[in-house]
Amino acid sequence: NGELVSASTRGNGEEGSLITDNAKTFMNIPLKIPYKGHLKITGEGIIHRDDFEEINKKIPNEEDRYKTPRNLAGGSVQQLNSEICSKRKVYFYAFNVIEGFDDINSLSERLYTAKRLGFDICTFFEYNALKHDFDTFNILVNELVNIADETMTPIDGVVIMYDDIAYGKSLGKTGHHYRNGLALKFKEEEEETVITNIEWQVGRTGKITPVAVFNPVILDNTTVSKASLHNISTMQKLNIKLYSKVTVVKSNEIIPQIIKCVGGTSYDFEYPKVCPVCGGKTTFVGDDETMNVYCKNSDCPAQSIRGLSYFASKDGMNIDGLSDKKIEKLVDAGIISNALDIYKLDQHRDEIVEFDGMGEKSFDKLLLSIEKSKNVKLENFLAALGIPNVALSKAKIISREFDGDWNKFETAVTNGFDFTQLDTFGVEINKSIHKYFREVFFANDIYR
DNA sequence: ATATCCTCGACCGCTGGGTG
DNA sequence: CACCCAGCGGTCGAGGATAT
């Protein structure tokens, strides 16, 4: 009956966190609207640039000031104390109506309707490619930039969406976005710097990834000092060497990326002949196009750590309190080396509570979340196993096939079920699954 | 006993390369 | 074309450790 009952963050797309109390403190959210029935509106919570600067002015110590309005807004809406959030002057601008206004099949009309009910909505223009030429499109984009400028709204691009909601829905979605629209991002900032070191990081699959460390540069108000180089071939294509002068950007204002080498005094260096973590001999896999270096030692602690971290992650067993750092400590202490060991942690209570940053209270919490993890959905369990090429979205398809029932799944696997009959599953994935269960899961007899 | 510091973790953001 | 995998940084919260 017209009241704000619930607000949540986007989260992973399916499940966000509840921020109802904070949302009520947003500057422009109508707490009561003249409307009966269920209405679900999505939008962006932002802090205007002038308010952002005003907040920062009150912080005397320059280092303590906030870096970007975007991250401050993100942090503010998650505050446990909504009074803090209210001081951050967060504004909400609706960009979609997900439920409600069912009889209106036009996004723009739904937004205008929301506006009449009291919501502020994102500025937008209607563009029809059949009626307008492309110059018009560019003029409209420029106009949006001007408006954002005048209204102190921080933007990094524009979004283009179909106005016809039914048509947009008919396009479906991929694993991580809907196909009814796309984002157009503006050109990123770039800076030049010098590479001072190249680190080699070992992932859970044994793949060793080169990461460039360079003299820090400021991009989009943030300090950037590292960027992944992906693999050996990428380094060669970019002609990266030690002390190379390079150009760095942040793709979409987030991920640091080296886009080119611009010279400088550079020195050759060696690709790792041994694993930087376990010291085992490395193997080079691939061709001139894509060359990767691997650590094939299955006992390599780096791989156990990454594997266990994947096991405990949100997509997997979702064990709160078992972070990468904790796993690292536990592995180093020789307490755990595989997933089953996690379920025997209670036997090491005395030892673990003595760890730095660990105490009785946090240990009990950890045990509780480990206990809770025994009841995860089949899809999360399968994802947690880290079967090559099978992560959460593939695991969901399997889980659906076997009604989320482990026993049905187990029977099928032992009877040589052909996974290629599942949508998007090919021969490699089928092989990969059977190989895993034959050689790892059942062979080791370590899992329940 | 209380206040502050420190460290870690959870969330927030999303791309590029590889693969089938 | 979609998915998997791995990479980076800023924000706050929480709990233990340390200082007062």
Short mmCIF file of C-alpha atoms (C1' of nucleotides) in Angstrom, two decimals:
data_model
loop_
_atom_site.label_atom_id
_atom_site.label_comp_id
_atom_site.label_asym_id
_atom_site.label_seq_id
_atom_site.Cartn_x
_atom_site.Cartn_y
_atom_site.Cartn_z
CA ASN A 1 0.00 0.00 0.00
CA GLY A 2 2.55 2.50 -1.13
CA GLU A 3 5.23 1.93 1.49
CA LEU A 4 8.89 1.11 1.05
CA VAL A 5 9.20 -2.42 2.42
CA SER A 6 12.57 -3.62 1.25
CA ALA A 7 15.74 -2.50 -0.49
CA SER A 8 18.76 -4.55 -1.43
CA THR A 9 22.07 -4.34 -3.26
CA ARG A 10 22.63 -6.03 -6.55
CA GLY A 11 25.03 -8.59 -5.08
CA ASN A 12 25.91 -11.36 -7.49
CA GLY A 13 22.71 -10.81 -9.45
CA GLU A 14 20.65 -13.35 -7.56
CA GLU A 15 21.25 -12.47 -3.98
CA GLY A 16 22.30 -9.13 -2.58
CA SER A 17 22.30 -7.78 0.94
CA LEU A 18 19.37 -6.05 2.58
CA ILE A 19 19.92 -2.33 2.98
CA THR A 20 16.39 -1.20 3.70
CA ASP A 21 17.24 1.04 6.65
CA ASN A 22 19.99 2.75 4.72
CA ALA A 23 17.86 3.20 1.62
CA LYS A 24 15.34 5.06 3.74
CA THR A 25 18.03 7.66 4.42
CA PHE A 26 18.71 8.32 0.75
CA MET A 27 18.08 11.95 -0.10
CA ASN A 28 15.38 11.38 -2.69
CA ILE A 29 13.68 8.04 -2.06
CA PRO A 30 9.95 8.43 -1.61
CA LEU A 31 8.98 6.50 1.53
CA LYS A 32 5.34 6.59 0.61
CA ILE A 33 3.87 6.65 -2.88
CA PRO A 34 0.28 6.76 -4.14
CA TYR A 35 0.31 3.21 -5.49
CA LYS A 36 -1.18 -0.12 -4.45
CA GLY A 37 0.52 -3.42 -5.24
CA HIS A 38 4.01 -4.78 -5.64
CA LEU A 39 6.52 -2.50 -7.29
CA LYS A 40 10.17 -3.40 -7.78
CA ILE A 41 12.47 -0.72 -9.08
CA THR A 42 16.17 -0.94 -9.84
CA GLY A 43 18.56 1.97 -10.06
CA GLU A 44 21.87 3.42 -9.07
CA GLY A 45 22.81 4.82 -5.67
CA ILE A 46 25.27 7.65 -6.23
CA ILE A 47 27.01 10.50 -4.46
CA HIS A 48 27.21 13.72 -6.44
CA ARG A 49 30.68 15.18 -7.01
CA ASP A 50 29.98 18.39 -5.05
CA ASP A 51 28.68 16.44 -2.03
CA PHE A 52 31.65 14.11 -2.32
CA GLU A 53 34.08 17.02 -2.21
CA GLU A 54 32.17 18.55 0.68
CA ILE A 55 32.50 15.32 2.67
CA ASN A 56 36.21 15.12 1.91
CA LYS A 57 36.79 18.74 2.92
CA LYS A 58 35.80 17.84 6.47
CA ILE A 59 38.57 15.25 6.65
CA PRO A 60 41.74 17.12 7.62
CA ASN A 61 44.21 14.36 6.89
CA GLU A 62 44.70 14.08 3.16
CA GLU A 63 45.50 10.38 3.26
CA ASP A 64 42.23 9.61 5.00
CA ARG A 65 40.10 11.25 2.32
CA TYR A 66 37.94 9.12 0.09
CA LYS A 67 39.24 8.32 -3.35
CA THR A 68 36.18 8.00 -5.53
CA PRO A 69 32.46 8.82 -5.19
CA ARG A 70 31.63 5.43 -6.63
CA ASN A 71 33.34 3.39 -3.94
CA LEU A 72 32.17 5.71 -1.19
CA ALA A 73 28.60 5.21 -2.34
CA GLY A 74 29.16 1.46 -2.40
CA GLY A 75 30.53 1.51 1.13
CA SER A 76 27.87 3.88 2.44
CA VAL A 77 24.86 1.80 1.52
CA GLN A 78 26.37 -1.15 3.41
CA GLN A 79 26.83 0.76 6.65
CA LEU A 80 25.33 -1.02 9.64
CA ASN A 81 24.58 2.32 11.21
CA SER A 82 22.19 4.11 8.89
CA GLU A 83 23.00 7.48 10.45
CA ILE A 84 26.38 7.36 8.77
CA CYS A 85 24.75 6.55 5.50
CA SER A 86 22.39 9.46 5.82
CA LYS A 87 25.32 11.87 6.14
CA ARG A 88 26.77 10.65 2.85
CA LYS A 89 23.97 12.21 0.80
CA VAL A 90 23.30 9.23 -1.39
CA TYR A 91 20.81 9.79 -4.19
CA PHE A 92 18.86 7.06 -5.94
CA TYR A 93 18.10 7.24 -9.64
CA ALA A 94 15.80 4.59 -11.07
CA PHE A 95 16.80 3.00 -14.37
CA ASN A 96 14.33 0.13 -14.58
CA VAL A 97 11.00 -1.12 -13.30
CA ILE A 98 11.26 -4.88 -12.80
CA GLU A 99 7.86 -5.65 -11.29
CA GLY A 100 4.69 -3.61 -11.48
CA PHE A 101 3.20 -1.49 -14.28
CA ASP A 102 2.63 -4.79 -16.08
CA ASP A 103 0.33 -3.23 -18.64
CA ILE A 104 3.04 -0.83 -19.84
CA ASN A 105 5.42 -2.42 -22.35
CA SER A 106 7.69 0.59 -22.66
CA LEU A 107 10.70 1.20 -20.46
CA SER A 108 10.51 4.97 -20.89
CA GLU A 109 6.80 5.01 -20.05
CA ARG A 110 7.40 2.89 -16.94
CA LEU A 111 10.12 5.28 -15.81
CA TYR A 112 7.94 8.33 -16.41
CA THR A 113 5.22 6.60 -14.38
CA ALA A 114 7.70 5.98 -11.57
CA LYS A 115 8.66 9.63 -11.75
CA ARG A 116 5.04 10.70 -11.33
CA LEU A 117 4.92 8.53 -8.19
CA GLY A 118 7.87 10.42 -6.73
CA PHE A 119 11.01 8.65 -7.88
CA ASP A 120 13.92 10.45 -9.47
CA ILE A 121 14.92 8.67 -12.64
CA CYS A 122 18.10 8.49 -14.70
CA THR A 123 18.27 11.04 -17.49
CA PHE A 124 17.67 9.39 -20.85
CA PHE A 125 16.80 10.12 -24.45
CA GLU A 126 14.83 8.05 -26.89
CA TYR A 127 16.64 7.13 -30.07
CA ASN A 128 15.18 5.34 -33.04
CA ALA A 129 17.75 4.11 -35.54
CA LEU A 130 15.10 3.98 -38.27
CA LYS A 131 14.20 7.63 -37.87
CA HIS A 132 17.46 9.20 -36.75
CA ASP A 133 20.95 9.08 -38.20
CA PHE A 134 24.05 8.20 -36.25
CA ASP A 135 25.08 11.84 -35.79
CA THR A 136 21.95 12.29 -33.74
CA PHE A 137 23.06 9.43 -31.54
CA ASN A 138 26.39 11.12 -30.86
CA ILE A 139 24.69 14.45 -30.16
CA LEU A 140 22.43 12.75 -27.61
CA VAL A 141 25.38 11.07 -25.92
CA ASN A 142 27.17 14.41 -25.73
CA GLU A 143 24.09 15.99 -24.27
CA LEU A 144 23.96 13.28 -21.58
CA VAL A 145 27.58 14.03 -20.73
CA ASN A 146 26.80 17.75 -20.45
CA ILE A 147 23.84 17.09 -18.18
CA ALA A 148 25.93 14.79 -15.99
CA ASP A 149 28.55 17.52 -15.81
CA GLU A 150 26.08 20.20 -14.79
CA THR A 151 24.36 18.01 -12.21
CA MET A 152 27.66 16.88 -10.69
CA THR A 153 26.80 13.28 -11.52
CA PRO A 154 29.81 10.99 -11.83
CA ILE A 155 29.44 8.79 -14.92
CA ASP A 156 31.83 6.58 -16.86
CA GLY A 157 29.66 5.97 -19.89
CA VAL A 158 26.09 5.53 -21.06
CA VAL A 159 23.74 2.56 -21.30
CA ILE A 160 21.64 1.73 -24.33
CA MET A 161 18.50 -0.34 -23.78
CA TYR A 162 15.53 -1.44 -25.83
CA ASP A 163 12.38 0.44 -24.96
CA ASP A 164 10.20 -2.56 -25.86
CA ILE A 165 10.30 -4.55 -22.61
CA ALA A 166 8.77 -7.76 -23.96
CA TYR A 167 11.25 -7.80 -26.84
CA GLY A 168 14.15 -7.17 -24.46
CA LYS A 169 13.05 -10.04 -22.25
CA SER A 170 12.76 -12.36 -25.25
CA LEU A 171 16.52 -11.93 -25.81
CA GLY A 172 17.27 -13.71 -22.52
CA LYS A 173 20.50 -13.47 -20.58
CA THR A 174 23.96 -14.94 -20.36
CA GLY A 175 25.73 -16.11 -17.22
CA HIS A 176 26.29 -12.55 -16.12
CA HIS A 177 24.23 -10.04 -18.06
CA TYR A 178 20.91 -9.51 -19.76
CA ARG A 179 20.95 -9.13 -23.50
CA ASN A 180 18.40 -6.31 -23.71
CA GLY A 181 21.01 -3.59 -23.64
CA LEU A 182 24.65 -2.70 -23.60
CA ALA A 183 26.99 -0.27 -21.90
CA LEU A 184 29.05 2.27 -23.81
CA LYS A 185 32.06 3.29 -21.77
CA PHE A 186 34.16 6.37 -22.46
CA LYS A 187 37.86 6.28 -23.12
CA GLU A 188 39.95 5.43 -20.10
CA GLU A 189 42.73 7.54 -18.62
CA GLU A 190 46.24 6.32 -19.32
CA GLU A 191 49.62 6.87 -17.68
CA GLU A 192 53.21 5.91 -18.40
CA THR A 193 55.39 4.15 -15.86
CA VAL A 194 58.32 1.77 -15.52
CA ILE A 195 58.14 -1.91 -14.65
CA THR A 196 60.26 -2.63 -11.59
CA ASN A 197 59.54 -6.31 -11.10
CA ILE A 198 57.69 -9.24 -12.56
CA GLU A 199 55.99 -11.57 -10.10
CA TRP A 200 54.92 -15.09 -10.93
CA GLN A 201 51.70 -16.22 -9.25
CA VAL A 202 50.67 -19.84 -9.04
CA GLY A 203 46.94 -20.51 -9.45
CA ARG A 204 44.94 -23.50 -8.35
CA THR A 205 45.28 -25.17 -11.74
CA GLY A 206 49.07 -24.86 -11.54
CA LYS A 207 49.13 -22.13 -14.15
CA ILE A 208 51.80 -19.56 -13.32
CA THR A 209 50.67 -16.05 -14.24
CA PRO A 210 53.12 -13.18 -14.71
CA VAL A 211 52.14 -9.96 -12.93
CA ALA A 212 53.93 -6.69 -13.67
CA VAL A 213 54.86 -4.50 -10.70
CA PHE A 214 55.51 -0.88 -11.67
CA ASN A 215 56.11 2.52 -10.13
CA PRO A 216 52.68 3.53 -8.87
CA VAL A 217 50.58 5.80 -11.09
CA ILE A 218 47.30 7.57 -10.37
CA LEU A 219 44.41 6.53 -12.61
CA ASP A 220 40.84 7.64 -11.89
CA ASN A 221 42.08 8.92 -8.51
CA THR A 222 43.30 5.52 -7.45
CA THR A 223 46.83 4.24 -7.06
CA VAL A 224 47.74 1.45 -9.41
CA SER A 225 50.92 -0.57 -9.02
CA LYS A 226 50.27 -4.00 -10.53
CA ALA A 227 48.72 -5.49 -13.62
CA SER A 228 48.37 -9.02 -14.88
CA LEU A 229 50.37 -9.89 -17.99
CA HIS A 230 48.24 -13.02 -18.52
CA ASN A 231 50.89 -15.28 -20.06
CA ILE A 232 54.28 -15.45 -21.73
CA SER A 233 52.96 -14.85 -25.24
CA THR A 234 51.22 -11.66 -24.17
CA MET A 235 54.47 -10.43 -22.67
CA GLN A 236 56.32 -11.16 -25.87
CA LYS A 237 53.69 -9.50 -28.05
CA LEU A 238 53.87 -6.37 -25.91
CA ASN A 239 57.66 -6.70 -25.79
CA ILE A 240 57.65 -6.44 -22.00
CA LYS A 241 60.98 -6.64 -20.24
CA LEU A 242 62.28 -5.64 -16.85
CA TYR A 243 62.43 -1.82 -16.57
CA SER A 244 60.38 -1.38 -19.75
CA LYS A 245 58.49 1.89 -19.98
CA VAL A 246 54.83 1.04 -20.46
CA THR A 247 51.39 2.62 -20.79
CA VAL A 248 48.82 1.59 -18.18
CA VAL A 249 45.03 2.02 -18.27
CA LYS A 250 42.21 0.88 -16.03
CA SER A 251 39.65 -0.93 -18.11
CA ASN A 252 36.23 0.29 -17.08
CA GLU A 253 37.88 2.21 -14.27
CA ILE A 254 38.58 -1.03 -12.44
CA ILE A 255 41.04 -3.50 -13.84
CA PRO A 256 44.61 -2.31 -14.44
CA GLN A 257 45.97 -3.26 -17.83
CA ILE A 258 49.23 -2.64 -19.69
CA ILE A 259 48.37 -1.71 -23.26
CA LYS A 260 51.75 -1.00 -24.78
CA CYS A 261 55.47 -0.79 -24.26
CA VAL A 262 56.88 2.61 -25.14
CA GLY A 263 60.58 1.91 -24.76
CA GLY A 264 62.86 2.83 -21.91
CA THR A 265 65.99 0.97 -20.87
CA SER A 266 64.93 -2.62 -20.52
CA TYR A 267 66.61 -5.83 -19.58
CA ASP A 268 65.88 -9.42 -20.50
CA PHE A 269 64.94 -11.73 -17.71
CA GLU A 270 64.34 -15.45 -17.42
CA TYR A 271 61.03 -17.20 -17.44
CA PRO A 272 60.69 -19.34 -14.32
CA LYS A 273 62.38 -22.72 -14.67
CA VAL A 274 61.08 -23.75 -11.27
CA CYS A 275 57.84 -23.02 -9.44
CA PRO A 276 58.27 -19.87 -7.29
CA VAL A 277 56.37 -21.54 -4.46
CA CYS A 278 57.33 -25.22 -4.28
CA GLY A 279 60.53 -25.12 -6.32
CA GLY A 280 59.38 -27.98 -8.57
CA LYS A 281 60.37 -27.99 -12.21
CA THR A 282 57.99 -26.05 -14.48
CA THR A 283 56.61 -27.08 -17.84
CA PHE A 284 55.88 -24.83 -20.79
CA VAL A 285 52.60 -25.56 -22.55
CA GLY A 286 51.32 -24.07 -25.78
CA ASP A 287 52.62 -22.69 -29.06
CA ASP A 288 53.87 -19.34 -30.36
CA GLU A 289 50.36 -17.94 -30.18
CA THR A 290 49.75 -18.70 -26.50
CA MET A 291 52.52 -19.99 -24.30
CA ASN A 292 51.88 -20.69 -20.63
CA VAL A 293 54.09 -21.96 -17.88
CA TYR A 294 52.76 -24.50 -15.39
CA CYS A 295 53.75 -26.06 -12.10
CA LYS A 296 52.70 -29.68 -12.45
CA ASN A 297 53.53 -30.69 -8.91
CA SER A 298 50.21 -31.79 -7.44
CA ASP A 299 51.55 -31.31 -3.90
CA CYS A 300 52.45 -27.67 -4.53
CA PRO A 301 51.12 -25.69 -1.55
CA ALA A 302 50.17 -22.77 -3.77
CA GLN A 303 47.79 -25.03 -5.65
CA SER A 304 46.33 -26.49 -2.45
CA ILE A 305 45.78 -23.03 -1.09
CA ARG A 306 44.09 -21.73 -4.23
CA GLY A 307 42.09 -24.93 -4.54
CA LEU A 308 40.89 -24.76 -0.96
CA SER A 309 40.07 -21.09 -1.31
CA TYR A 310 37.96 -21.97 -4.31
CA PHE A 311 36.33 -24.78 -2.33
CA ALA A 312 35.39 -22.40 0.49
CA SER A 313 34.33 -19.52 -1.77
CA LYS A 314 30.82 -18.16 -2.24
CA ASP A 315 30.19 -20.12 -5.43
CA GLY A 316 31.36 -23.24 -3.62
CA MET A 317 30.78 -24.34 -0.04
CA ASN A 318 30.40 -20.72 1.03
CA ILE A 319 32.34 -21.07 4.28
CA ASP A 320 32.40 -17.70 6.03
CA GLY A 321 35.60 -16.96 7.90
CA LEU A 322 37.77 -19.27 5.83
CA SER A 323 39.55 -16.73 3.69
CA ASP A 324 42.62 -17.11 1.53
CA LYS A 325 44.87 -15.81 4.29
CA LYS A 326 43.50 -18.22 6.89
CA ILE A 327 43.77 -21.12 4.48
CA GLU A 328 47.35 -20.14 3.78
CA LYS A 329 48.17 -20.22 7.49
CA LEU A 330 46.43 -23.54 8.00
CA VAL A 331 48.21 -25.12 5.04
CA ASP A 332 51.58 -23.72 6.16
CA ALA A 333 50.98 -25.11 9.66
CA GLY A 334 50.35 -28.51 8.10
CA ILE A 335 46.84 -28.67 9.55
CA ILE A 336 45.02 -28.92 6.23
CA SER A 337 46.00 -30.02 2.76
CA ASN A 338 42.72 -31.08 1.22
CA ALA A 339 39.03 -30.32 1.50
CA LEU A 340 38.27 -33.15 3.90
CA ASP A 341 40.74 -31.72 6.42
CA ILE A 342 38.51 -28.66 6.72
CA TYR A 343 35.88 -30.86 8.31
CA LYS A 344 38.38 -32.08 10.91
CA LEU A 345 39.41 -28.61 12.04
CA ASP A 346 37.71 -29.02 15.42
CA GLN A 347 40.48 -31.47 16.37
CA HIS A 348 43.00 -28.63 16.18
CA ARG A 349 41.17 -26.12 18.33
CA ASP A 350 44.01 -25.48 20.81
CA GLU A 351 46.52 -24.84 18.08
CA ILE A 352 44.31 -22.63 15.91
CA VAL A 353 42.99 -20.30 18.61
CA GLU A 354 46.63 -19.33 19.21
CA PHE A 355 46.97 -17.99 15.66
CA ASP A 356 47.36 -14.25 15.19
CA GLY A 357 43.98 -12.65 14.63
CA MET A 358 42.20 -15.82 15.65
CA GLY A 359 40.53 -16.45 19.00
CA GLU A 360 37.89 -18.59 20.68
CA LYS A 361 35.09 -16.50 19.30
CA SER A 362 36.21 -16.47 15.69
CA PHE A 363 37.09 -20.16 15.84
CA ASP A 364 33.58 -21.03 17.03
CA LYS A 365 32.12 -18.92 14.26
CA LEU A 366 34.29 -20.72 11.77
CA LEU A 367 33.17 -24.15 12.99
CA LEU A 368 29.58 -23.01 12.72
CA SER A 369 29.94 -21.96 9.10
CA ILE A 370 31.81 -25.15 8.29
CA GLU A 371 28.91 -27.09 9.79
CA LYS A 372 26.48 -25.02 7.74
CA SER A 373 28.42 -25.76 4.56
CA LYS A 374 27.52 -29.44 4.79
CA ASN A 375 24.05 -28.52 3.62
CA VAL A 376 24.89 -26.53 0.50
CA LYS A 377 23.05 -27.13 -2.72
CA LEU A 378 24.36 -29.78 -5.11
CA GLU A 379 25.41 -27.11 -7.58
CA ASN A 380 27.58 -25.38 -5.01
CA PHE A 381 29.15 -28.67 -3.94
CA LEU A 382 29.97 -29.55 -7.54
CA ALA A 383 31.39 -26.09 -8.18
CA ALA A 384 33.48 -26.34 -5.00
CA LEU A 385 35.21 -29.49 -6.25
CA GLY A 386 37.01 -27.45 -8.88
CA ILE A 387 36.54 -29.94 -11.71
CA PRO A 388 38.29 -28.44 -14.74
CA ASN A 389 35.82 -26.51 -16.91
CA VAL A 390 32.99 -26.97 -14.43
CA ALA A 391 32.23 -23.87 -12.38
CA LEU A 392 28.95 -22.62 -11.01
CA SER A 393 26.95 -22.19 -14.19
CA LYS A 394 27.81 -25.66 -15.51
CA ALA A 395 27.20 -27.09 -12.04
CA LYS A 396 23.72 -25.55 -12.06
CA ILE A 397 22.87 -27.34 -15.28
CA ILE A 398 24.01 -30.66 -13.82
CA SER A 399 22.15 -30.01 -10.60
CA ARG A 400 18.94 -29.31 -12.49
CA GLU A 401 19.33 -32.56 -14.44
CA PHE A 402 19.52 -34.57 -11.22
CA ASP A 403 16.97 -32.55 -9.24
CA GLY A 404 19.71 -31.32 -6.91
CA ASP A 405 20.02 -34.86 -5.57
CA TRP A 406 23.57 -36.06 -4.88
CA ASN A 407 22.59 -39.73 -4.90
CA LYS A 408 21.00 -39.49 -8.32
CA PHE A 409 24.10 -37.72 -9.57
CA GLU A 410 26.49 -40.24 -8.02
CA THR A 411 24.61 -43.17 -9.53
CA ALA A 412 24.71 -41.51 -12.92
CA VAL A 413 28.43 -40.83 -12.75
CA THR A 414 29.30 -44.37 -11.69
CA ASN A 415 27.17 -45.69 -14.54
CA GLY A 416 29.08 -43.62 -17.06
CA PHE A 417 26.42 -40.98 -17.68
CA ASP A 418 27.04 -39.13 -20.93
CA PHE A 419 27.14 -35.46 -19.98
CA THR A 420 27.27 -34.33 -23.60
CA GLN A 421 23.50 -34.75 -23.71
CA LEU A 422 23.23 -31.72 -21.43
CA ASP A 423 22.95 -28.32 -23.03
CA THR A 424 26.35 -26.62 -23.59
CA PHE A 425 28.29 -29.73 -22.52
CA GLY A 426 30.81 -31.16 -24.99
CA VAL A 427 33.12 -34.14 -25.10
CA GLU A 428 35.92 -32.38 -23.22
CA ILE A 429 33.74 -31.47 -20.27
CA ASN A 430 32.32 -34.99 -20.24
CA LYS A 431 35.85 -36.40 -20.14
CA SER A 432 36.87 -33.89 -17.54
CA ILE A 433 34.03 -34.84 -15.19
CA HIS A 434 34.57 -38.58 -15.48
CA LYS A 435 38.33 -38.22 -15.16
CA TYR A 436 37.88 -36.20 -11.98
CA PHE A 437 35.54 -38.65 -10.32
CA ARG A 438 37.55 -41.66 -11.42
CA GLU A 439 41.02 -40.38 -10.57
CA VAL A 440 40.41 -37.94 -7.75
CA PHE A 441 37.06 -38.21 -6.05
CA PHE A 442 36.49 -41.95 -5.76
CA ALA A 443 40.16 -42.92 -6.04
CA ASN A 444 41.20 -41.05 -2.95
CA ASP A 445 38.30 -42.06 -0.79
CA ILE A 446 38.62 -38.79 1.06
CA TYR A 447 35.22 -37.32 0.40
CA ARG A 448 32.05 -38.35 2.10
"C1'" DA B 1 38.47 -1.02 31.82
"C1'" DT B 2 38.37 1.54 27.78
"C1'" DA B 3 40.05 3.38 23.52
"C1'" DT B 4 42.63 2.87 19.56
"C1'" DC B 5 45.24 0.20 16.25
"C1'" DC B 6 45.86 -3.51 13.13
"C1'" DT B 7 44.64 -7.10 10.08
"C1'" DC B 8 41.71 -9.63 7.71
"C1'" DG B 9 37.38 -10.50 5.27
"C1'" DA B 10 33.28 -9.31 2.71
"C1'" DC B 11 31.53 -6.54 -0.89
"C1'" DC B 12 31.66 -3.44 -4.37
"C1'" DG B 13 33.21 -2.98 -9.05
"C1'" DC B 14 34.51 -6.19 -14.44
"C1'" DT B 15 37.98 -7.36 -18.02
"C1'" DG B 16 41.16 -10.28 -21.03
"C1'" DG B 17 42.72 -14.67 -22.53
"C1'" DG B 18 41.75 -19.48 -23.30
"C1'" DT B 19 38.62 -23.03 -24.78
"C1'" DG B 20 35.16 -25.78 -26.95
"C1'" DC C 1 29.42 -17.10 -28.41
"C1'" DA C 2 29.34 -18.33 -23.66
"C1'" DC C 3 31.81 -19.93 -20.01
"C1'" DC C 4 35.89 -20.59 -17.10
"C1'" DC C 5 39.66 -18.70 -14.81
"C1'" DA C 6 42.60 -15.33 -12.90
"C1'" DG C 7 43.77 -10.84 -12.16
"C1'" DC C 8 43.40 -5.59 -9.24
"C1'" DG C 9 41.86 -1.83 -5.81
"C1'" DG C 10 38.76 0.87 -2.45
"C1'" DT C 11 35.28 0.78 1.01
"C1'" DC C 12 33.57 -0.62 5.63
"C1'" DG C 13 32.94 -4.10 9.49
"C1'" DA C 14 34.63 -7.17 12.91
"C1'" DG C 15 37.60 -9.10 16.06
"C1'" DG C 16 41.89 -9.54 18.37
"C1'" DA C 17 45.94 -7.09 20.00
"C1'" DT C 18 47.90 -3.33 22.13
"C1'" DA C 19 48.17 1.08 24.39
"C1'" DT C 20 46.43 4.19 27.83
#
